[in-house]
mmCIF file of C-alpha atoms in Angstrom:
data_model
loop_
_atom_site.group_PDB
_atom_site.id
_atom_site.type_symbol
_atom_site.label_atom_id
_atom_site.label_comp_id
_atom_site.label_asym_id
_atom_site.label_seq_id
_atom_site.Cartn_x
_atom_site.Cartn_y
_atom_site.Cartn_z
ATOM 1 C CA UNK A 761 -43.228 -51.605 48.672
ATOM 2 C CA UNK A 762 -40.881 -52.467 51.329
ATOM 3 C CA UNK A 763 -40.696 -49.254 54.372
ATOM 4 C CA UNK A 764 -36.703 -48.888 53.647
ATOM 5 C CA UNK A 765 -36.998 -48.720 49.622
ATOM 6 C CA UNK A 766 -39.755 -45.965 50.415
ATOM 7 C CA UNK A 767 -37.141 -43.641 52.648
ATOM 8 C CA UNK A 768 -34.038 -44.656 50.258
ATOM 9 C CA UNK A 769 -36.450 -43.170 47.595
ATOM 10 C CA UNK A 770 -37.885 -39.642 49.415
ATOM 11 C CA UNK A 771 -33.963 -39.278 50.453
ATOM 12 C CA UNK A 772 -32.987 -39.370 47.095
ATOM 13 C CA UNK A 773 -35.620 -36.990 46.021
ATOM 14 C CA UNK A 774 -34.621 -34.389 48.614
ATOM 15 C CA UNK A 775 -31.135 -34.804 47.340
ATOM 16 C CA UNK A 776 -32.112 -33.876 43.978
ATOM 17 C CA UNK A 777 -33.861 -31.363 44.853
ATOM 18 C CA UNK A 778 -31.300 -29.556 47.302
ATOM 19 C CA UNK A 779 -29.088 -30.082 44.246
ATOM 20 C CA UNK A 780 -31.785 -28.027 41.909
ATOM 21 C CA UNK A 781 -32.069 -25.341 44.335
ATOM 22 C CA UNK A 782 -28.471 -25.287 45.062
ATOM 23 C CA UNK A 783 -27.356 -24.858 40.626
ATOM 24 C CA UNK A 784 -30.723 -23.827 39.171
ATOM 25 C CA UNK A 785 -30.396 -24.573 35.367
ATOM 26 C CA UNK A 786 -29.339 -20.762 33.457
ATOM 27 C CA UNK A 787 -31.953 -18.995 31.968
ATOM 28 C CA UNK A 788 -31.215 -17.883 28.137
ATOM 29 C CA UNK A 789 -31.374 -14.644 26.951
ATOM 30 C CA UNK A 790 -32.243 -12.851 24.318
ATOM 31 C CA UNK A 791 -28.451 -12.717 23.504
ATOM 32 C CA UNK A 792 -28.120 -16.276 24.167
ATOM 33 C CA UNK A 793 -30.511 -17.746 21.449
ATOM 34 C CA UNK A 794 -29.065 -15.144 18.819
ATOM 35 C CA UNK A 795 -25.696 -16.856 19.040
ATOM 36 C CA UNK A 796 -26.687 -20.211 19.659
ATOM 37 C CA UNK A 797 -24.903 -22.175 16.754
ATOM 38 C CA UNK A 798 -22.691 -19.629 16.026
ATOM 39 C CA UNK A 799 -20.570 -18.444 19.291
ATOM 40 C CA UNK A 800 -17.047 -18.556 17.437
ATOM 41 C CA UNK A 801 -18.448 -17.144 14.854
ATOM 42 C CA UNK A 802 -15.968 -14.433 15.244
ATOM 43 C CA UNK A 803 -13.097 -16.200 16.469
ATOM 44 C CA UNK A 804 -9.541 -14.273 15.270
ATOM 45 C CA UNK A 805 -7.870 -16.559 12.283
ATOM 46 C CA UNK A 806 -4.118 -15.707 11.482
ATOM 47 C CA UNK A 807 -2.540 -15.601 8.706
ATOM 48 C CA UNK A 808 0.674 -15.205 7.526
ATOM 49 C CA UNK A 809 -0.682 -11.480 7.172
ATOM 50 C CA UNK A 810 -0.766 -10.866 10.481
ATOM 51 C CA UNK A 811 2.853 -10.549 10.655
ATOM 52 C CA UNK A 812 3.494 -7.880 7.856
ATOM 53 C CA UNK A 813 2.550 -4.839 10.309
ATOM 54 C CA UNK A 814 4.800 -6.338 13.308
ATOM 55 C CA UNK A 815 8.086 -7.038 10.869
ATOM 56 C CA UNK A 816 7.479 -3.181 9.623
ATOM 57 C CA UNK A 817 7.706 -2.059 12.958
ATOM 58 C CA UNK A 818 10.773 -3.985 14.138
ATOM 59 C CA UNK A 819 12.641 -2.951 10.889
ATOM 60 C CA UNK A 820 11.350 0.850 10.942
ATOM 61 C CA UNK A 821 12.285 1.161 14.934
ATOM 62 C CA UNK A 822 15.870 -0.171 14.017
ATOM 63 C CA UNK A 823 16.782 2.626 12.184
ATOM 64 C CA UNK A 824 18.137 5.629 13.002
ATOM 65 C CA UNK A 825 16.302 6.920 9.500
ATOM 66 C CA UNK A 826 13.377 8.334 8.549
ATOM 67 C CA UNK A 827 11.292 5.663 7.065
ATOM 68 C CA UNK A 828 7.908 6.213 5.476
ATOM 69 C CA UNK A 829 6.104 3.040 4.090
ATOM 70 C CA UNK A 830 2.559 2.094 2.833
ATOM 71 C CA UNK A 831 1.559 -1.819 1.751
ATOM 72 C CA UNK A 832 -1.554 -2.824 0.459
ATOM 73 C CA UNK A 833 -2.728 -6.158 -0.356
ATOM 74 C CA UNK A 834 -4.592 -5.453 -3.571
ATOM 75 C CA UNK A 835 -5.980 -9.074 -3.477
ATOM 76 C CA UNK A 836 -7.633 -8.464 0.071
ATOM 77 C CA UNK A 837 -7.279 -4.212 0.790
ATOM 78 C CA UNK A 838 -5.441 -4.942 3.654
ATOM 79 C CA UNK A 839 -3.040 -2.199 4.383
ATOM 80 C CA UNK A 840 0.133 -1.494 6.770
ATOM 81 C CA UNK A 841 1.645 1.585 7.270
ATOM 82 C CA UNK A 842 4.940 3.664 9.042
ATOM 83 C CA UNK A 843 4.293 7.333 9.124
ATOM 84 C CA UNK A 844 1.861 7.250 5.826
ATOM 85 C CA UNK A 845 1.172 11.104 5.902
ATOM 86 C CA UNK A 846 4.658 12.187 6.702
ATOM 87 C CA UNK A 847 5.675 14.699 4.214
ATOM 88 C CA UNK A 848 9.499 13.804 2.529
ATOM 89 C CA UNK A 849 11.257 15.431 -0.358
ATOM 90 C CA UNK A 850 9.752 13.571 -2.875
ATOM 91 C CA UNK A 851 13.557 13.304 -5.501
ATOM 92 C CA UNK A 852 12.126 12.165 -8.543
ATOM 93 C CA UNK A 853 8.577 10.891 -7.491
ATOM 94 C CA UNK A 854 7.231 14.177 -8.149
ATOM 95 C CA UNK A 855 7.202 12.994 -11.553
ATOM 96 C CA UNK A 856 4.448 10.433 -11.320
ATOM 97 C CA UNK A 857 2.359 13.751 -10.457
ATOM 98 C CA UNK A 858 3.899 14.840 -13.562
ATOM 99 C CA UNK A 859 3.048 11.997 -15.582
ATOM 100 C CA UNK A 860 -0.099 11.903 -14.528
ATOM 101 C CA UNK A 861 -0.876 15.406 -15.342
ATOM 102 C CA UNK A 862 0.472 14.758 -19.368
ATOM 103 C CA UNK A 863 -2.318 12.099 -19.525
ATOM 104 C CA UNK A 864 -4.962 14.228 -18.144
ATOM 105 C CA UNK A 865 -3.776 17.199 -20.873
ATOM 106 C CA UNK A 866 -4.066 14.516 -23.689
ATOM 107 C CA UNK A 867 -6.964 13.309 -22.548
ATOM 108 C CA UNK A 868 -8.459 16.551 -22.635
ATOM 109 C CA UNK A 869 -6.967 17.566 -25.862
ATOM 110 C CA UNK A 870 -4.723 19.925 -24.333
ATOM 111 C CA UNK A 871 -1.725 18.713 -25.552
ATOM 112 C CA UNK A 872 -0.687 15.368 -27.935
ATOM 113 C CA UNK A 873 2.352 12.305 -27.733
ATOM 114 C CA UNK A 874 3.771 14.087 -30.678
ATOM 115 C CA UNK A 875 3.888 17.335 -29.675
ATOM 116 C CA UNK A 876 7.279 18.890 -29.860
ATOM 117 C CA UNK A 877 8.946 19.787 -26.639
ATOM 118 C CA UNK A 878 12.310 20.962 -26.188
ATOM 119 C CA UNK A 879 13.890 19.110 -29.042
ATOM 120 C CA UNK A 880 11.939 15.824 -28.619
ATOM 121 C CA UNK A 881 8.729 15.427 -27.885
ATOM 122 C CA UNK A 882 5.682 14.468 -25.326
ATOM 123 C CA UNK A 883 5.993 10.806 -26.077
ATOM 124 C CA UNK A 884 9.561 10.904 -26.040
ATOM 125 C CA UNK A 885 10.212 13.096 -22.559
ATOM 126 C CA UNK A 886 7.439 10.869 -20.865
ATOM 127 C CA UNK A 887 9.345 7.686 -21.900
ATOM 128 C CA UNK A 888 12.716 9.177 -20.623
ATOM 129 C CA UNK A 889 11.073 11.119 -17.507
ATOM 130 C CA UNK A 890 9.976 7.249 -16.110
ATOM 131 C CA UNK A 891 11.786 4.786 -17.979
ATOM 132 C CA UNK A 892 15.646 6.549 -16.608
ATOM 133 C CA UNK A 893 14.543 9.156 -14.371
ATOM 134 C CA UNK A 894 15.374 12.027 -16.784
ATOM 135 C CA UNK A 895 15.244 15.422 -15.173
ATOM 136 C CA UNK A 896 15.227 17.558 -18.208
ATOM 137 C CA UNK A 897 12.612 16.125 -19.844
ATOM 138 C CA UNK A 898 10.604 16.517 -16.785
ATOM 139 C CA UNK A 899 11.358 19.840 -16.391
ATOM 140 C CA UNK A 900 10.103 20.478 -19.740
ATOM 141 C CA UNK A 901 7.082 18.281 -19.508
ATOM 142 C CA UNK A 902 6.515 20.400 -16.024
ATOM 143 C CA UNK A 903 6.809 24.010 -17.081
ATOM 144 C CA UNK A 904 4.886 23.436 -20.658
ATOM 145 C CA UNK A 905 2.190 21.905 -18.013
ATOM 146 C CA UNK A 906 2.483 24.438 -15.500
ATOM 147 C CA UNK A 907 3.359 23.418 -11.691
ATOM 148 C CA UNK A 908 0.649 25.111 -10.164
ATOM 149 C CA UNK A 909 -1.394 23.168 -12.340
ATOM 150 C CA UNK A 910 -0.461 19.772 -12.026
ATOM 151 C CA UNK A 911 -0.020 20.648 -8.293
ATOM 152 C CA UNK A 912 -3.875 21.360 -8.375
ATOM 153 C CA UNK A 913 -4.766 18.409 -10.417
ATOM 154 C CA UNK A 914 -3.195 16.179 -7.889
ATOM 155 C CA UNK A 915 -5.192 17.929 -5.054
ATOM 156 C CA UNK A 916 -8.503 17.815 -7.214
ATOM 157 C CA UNK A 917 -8.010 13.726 -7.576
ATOM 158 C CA UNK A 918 -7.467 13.996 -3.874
ATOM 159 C CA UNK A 919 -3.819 12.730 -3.994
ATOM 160 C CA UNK A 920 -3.052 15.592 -1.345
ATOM 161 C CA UNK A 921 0.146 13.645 -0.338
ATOM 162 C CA UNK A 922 1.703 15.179 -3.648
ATOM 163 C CA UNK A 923 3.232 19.449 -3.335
ATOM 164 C CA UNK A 924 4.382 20.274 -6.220
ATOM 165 C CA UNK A 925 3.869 24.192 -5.605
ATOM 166 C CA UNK A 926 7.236 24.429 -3.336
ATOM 167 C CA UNK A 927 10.298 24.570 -4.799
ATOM 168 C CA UNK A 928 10.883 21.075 -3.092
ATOM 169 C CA UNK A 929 8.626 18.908 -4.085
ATOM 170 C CA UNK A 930 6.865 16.607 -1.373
ATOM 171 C CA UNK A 931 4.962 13.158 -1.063
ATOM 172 C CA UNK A 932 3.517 11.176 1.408
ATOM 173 C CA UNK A 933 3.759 7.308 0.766
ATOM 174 C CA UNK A 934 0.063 7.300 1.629
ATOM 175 C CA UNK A 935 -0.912 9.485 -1.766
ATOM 176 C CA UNK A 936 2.129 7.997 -3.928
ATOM 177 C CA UNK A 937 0.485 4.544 -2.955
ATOM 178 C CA UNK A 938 -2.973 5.983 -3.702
ATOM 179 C CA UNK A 939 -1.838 6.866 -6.748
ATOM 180 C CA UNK A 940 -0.516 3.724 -7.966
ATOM 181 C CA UNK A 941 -3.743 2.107 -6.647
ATOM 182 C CA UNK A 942 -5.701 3.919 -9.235
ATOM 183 C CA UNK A 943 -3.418 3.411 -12.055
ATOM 184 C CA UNK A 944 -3.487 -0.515 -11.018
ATOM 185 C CA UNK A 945 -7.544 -0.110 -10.658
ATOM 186 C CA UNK A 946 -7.548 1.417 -14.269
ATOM 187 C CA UNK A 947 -9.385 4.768 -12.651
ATOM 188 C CA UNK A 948 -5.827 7.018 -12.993
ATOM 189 C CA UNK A 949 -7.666 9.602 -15.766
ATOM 190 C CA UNK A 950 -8.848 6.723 -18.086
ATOM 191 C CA UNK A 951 -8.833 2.923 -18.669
ATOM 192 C CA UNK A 952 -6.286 3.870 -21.586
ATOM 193 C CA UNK A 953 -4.414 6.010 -20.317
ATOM 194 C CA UNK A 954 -3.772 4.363 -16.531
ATOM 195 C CA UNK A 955 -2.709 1.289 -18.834
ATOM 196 C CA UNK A 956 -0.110 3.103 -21.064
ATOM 197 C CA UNK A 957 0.974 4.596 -16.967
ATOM 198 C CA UNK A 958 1.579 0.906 -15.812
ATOM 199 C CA UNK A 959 3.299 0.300 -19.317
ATOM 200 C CA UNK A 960 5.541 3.080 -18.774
ATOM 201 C CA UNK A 961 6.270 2.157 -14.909
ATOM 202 C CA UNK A 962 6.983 -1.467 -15.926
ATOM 203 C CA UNK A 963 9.913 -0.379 -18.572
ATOM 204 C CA UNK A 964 11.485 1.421 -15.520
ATOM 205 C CA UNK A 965 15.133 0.594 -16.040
ATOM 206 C CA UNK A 966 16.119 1.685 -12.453
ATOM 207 C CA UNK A 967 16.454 -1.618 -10.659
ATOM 208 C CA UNK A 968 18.430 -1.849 -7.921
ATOM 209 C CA UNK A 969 15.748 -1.901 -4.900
ATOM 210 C CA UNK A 970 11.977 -2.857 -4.637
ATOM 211 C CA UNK A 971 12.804 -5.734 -7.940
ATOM 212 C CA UNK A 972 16.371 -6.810 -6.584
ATOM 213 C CA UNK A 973 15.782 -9.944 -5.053
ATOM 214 C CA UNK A 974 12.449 -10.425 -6.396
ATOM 215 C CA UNK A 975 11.941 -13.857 -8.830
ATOM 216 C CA UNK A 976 12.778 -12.237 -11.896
ATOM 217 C CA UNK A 977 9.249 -13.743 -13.529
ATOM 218 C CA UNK A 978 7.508 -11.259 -10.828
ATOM 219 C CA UNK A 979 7.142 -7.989 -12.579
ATOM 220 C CA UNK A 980 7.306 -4.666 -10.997
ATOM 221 C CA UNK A 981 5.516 -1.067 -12.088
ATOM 222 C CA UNK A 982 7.342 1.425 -10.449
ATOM 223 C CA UNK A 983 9.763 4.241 -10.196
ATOM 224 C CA UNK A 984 12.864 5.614 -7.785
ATOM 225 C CA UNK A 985 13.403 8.789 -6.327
ATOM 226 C CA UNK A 986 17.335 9.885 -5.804
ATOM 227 C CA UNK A 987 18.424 13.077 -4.227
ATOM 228 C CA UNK A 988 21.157 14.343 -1.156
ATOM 229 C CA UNK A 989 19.885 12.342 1.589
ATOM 230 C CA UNK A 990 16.487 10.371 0.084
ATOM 231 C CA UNK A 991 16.272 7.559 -1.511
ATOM 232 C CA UNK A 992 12.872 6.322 -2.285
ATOM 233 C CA UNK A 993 11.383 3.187 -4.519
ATOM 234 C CA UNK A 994 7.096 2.619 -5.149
ATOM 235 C CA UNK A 995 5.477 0.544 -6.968
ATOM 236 C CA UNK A 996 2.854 -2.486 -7.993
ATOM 237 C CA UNK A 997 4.278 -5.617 -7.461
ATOM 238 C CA UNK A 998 2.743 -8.296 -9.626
ATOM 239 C CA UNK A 999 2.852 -11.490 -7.337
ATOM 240 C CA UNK A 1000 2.246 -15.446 -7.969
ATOM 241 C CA UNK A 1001 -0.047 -15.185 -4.804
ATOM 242 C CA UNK A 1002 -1.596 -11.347 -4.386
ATOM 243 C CA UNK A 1003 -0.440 -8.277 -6.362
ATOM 244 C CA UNK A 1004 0.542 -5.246 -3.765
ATOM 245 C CA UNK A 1005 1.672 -1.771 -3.660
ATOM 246 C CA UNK A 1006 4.546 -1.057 -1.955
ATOM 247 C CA UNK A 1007 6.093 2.518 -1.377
ATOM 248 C CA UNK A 1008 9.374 2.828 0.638
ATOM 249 C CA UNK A 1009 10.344 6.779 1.448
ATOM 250 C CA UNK A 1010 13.544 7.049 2.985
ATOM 251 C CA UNK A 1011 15.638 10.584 4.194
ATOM 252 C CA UNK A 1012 18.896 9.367 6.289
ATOM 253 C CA UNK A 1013 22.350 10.414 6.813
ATOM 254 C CA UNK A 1014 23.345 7.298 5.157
ATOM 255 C CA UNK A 1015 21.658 7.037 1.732
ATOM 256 C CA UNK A 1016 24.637 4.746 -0.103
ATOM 257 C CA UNK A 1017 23.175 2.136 1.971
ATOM 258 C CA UNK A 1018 19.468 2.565 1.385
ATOM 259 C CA UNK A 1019 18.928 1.063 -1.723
ATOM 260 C CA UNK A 1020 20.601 -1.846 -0.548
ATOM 261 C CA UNK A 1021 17.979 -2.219 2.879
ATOM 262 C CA UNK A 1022 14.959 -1.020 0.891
ATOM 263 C CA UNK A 1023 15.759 -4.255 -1.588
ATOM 264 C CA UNK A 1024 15.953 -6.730 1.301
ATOM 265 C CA UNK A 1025 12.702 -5.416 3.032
ATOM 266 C CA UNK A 1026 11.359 -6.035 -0.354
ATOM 267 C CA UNK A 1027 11.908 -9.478 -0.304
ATOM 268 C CA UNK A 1028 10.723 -9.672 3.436
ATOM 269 C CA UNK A 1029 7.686 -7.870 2.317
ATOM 270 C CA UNK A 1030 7.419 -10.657 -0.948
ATOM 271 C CA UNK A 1031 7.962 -13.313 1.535
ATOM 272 C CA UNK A 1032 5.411 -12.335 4.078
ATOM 273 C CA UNK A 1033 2.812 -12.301 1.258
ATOM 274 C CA UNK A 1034 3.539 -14.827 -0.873
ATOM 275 C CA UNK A 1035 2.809 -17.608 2.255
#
């Protein structure tokens, strides 16, 4: 081999090695060979989802209101929330607590549909207590019940949210949408009974804000609460895409306009979920 092929070679060879010593090759860890194959394994993929919790917040911070909300995807769990646990004057939601506690009495033989009650009876007053918000036949279905009692059967299913022992009755929009959840999950006192519940919610003939601008095939479970300064709506909301819960609390110094907004963030809320 020619002399200058010989040094072009042993210069290239220190090269490469200055060049080794320079960027030695990495040495894997233990950490290393776990992931290898699988280092976006948990790469972050949007969805339309992920902007559900950032349009609450935008339209919540707008207001000068109180606004309590709770969503949940029942297709996926996923919730969102604006002050879940804040206690509001529940209007008429107190009687979900109420109709909940007739079912339980029936279903422990404590009291029947037919039973006579004022001058109707069980069947009757729960149909009119949900159906068009009727406060006498709540009343009655209440005090033959017993407040302190239904107030401790809503504690004993863990639906805290719900005070029924103060003269004002309270709710969270965490334990009314708790409640719906286990009517929806047929676990509200009985398979039976949570289905005759949904019944009931879905003849609700108050219509004015979570349905309004809903596609009139999509069918909501749910009832309003009215009174001075609240105006509430919650309910299941049967969708082509997911089916969700959706409870809108409300206490503000301008309630003629509520039922109007809570209707429109319905069909934001729709919108979001139905991508």
């Amino acid at each position: 081999m020619p002399k200058f092929v010989k040094i072009i070679l042993i210069i290239l060879g220190l090269f490469t090695i200055a060049l080794y010593l320079k960027n030695p090759p990495k040495t894997k860890t233990a950490k290393d060979n776990f992931f290898i194959g699988s280092k976006n394994v948990f790469t972050k993929t949007f969805t339309p989802e992920d902007n559900l919790q950032d349009l609450i917040n935008k339209e919540a911070q707008a207001k000068e209101a109180t606004w309590a909300i709770a969503i949940k995807n029942l297709k996926n769990n996923k919730t969102y929330f604006w002050n879940e646990n804040q206690s509001i004057s529940s209007a008429s939601l107190y009687k979900l607590a109420v109709m909940w506690a007739v079912f339980d009495q029936i279903n422990q033989a404590s009291m029947t549909f037919d039973q006579p009650i004022g001058n109707t009876n069980v069947q009757n007053a729960l149909n009119a207590m949900i159906t068009v918000s009727d406060n006498e036949a709540a009343i009655a279905l209440a005090e033959t019940i017993g407040w302190g009692k239904i107030d401790n059967i809503m504690t004993n299913e863990g639906l805290t949210g719900f005070d029924l022992a103060q003269e004002d009755p309270h709710v969270t929009a965490k334990s009314a949408s708790e409640l719906l959840e286990r009517i929806y999950r047929d676990t509200a006192v009985s398979k039976e009974h949570s289905n005759q519940m949904e019944n009931l919610l879905l003849s609700q003939q108050i219509n004015d804000r979570i349905p309004k601008y809903l596609p009139k095939n999509v069918k909501v479970a749910h009832k309003t609460g009215e009174l001075d300064f609240v105006r509430h709506d919650a309910g299941i909301v049967y969708g082509k895409k997911a089916d969700y819960i959706f409870v809108f609390l409300t206490d503000t110094q301008h309630p003629g306009n509520t039922p109007e907004e809570i209707a429109q963030f319905s069909k934001k809320i729709y919108d979001e979920l139905e991508k």
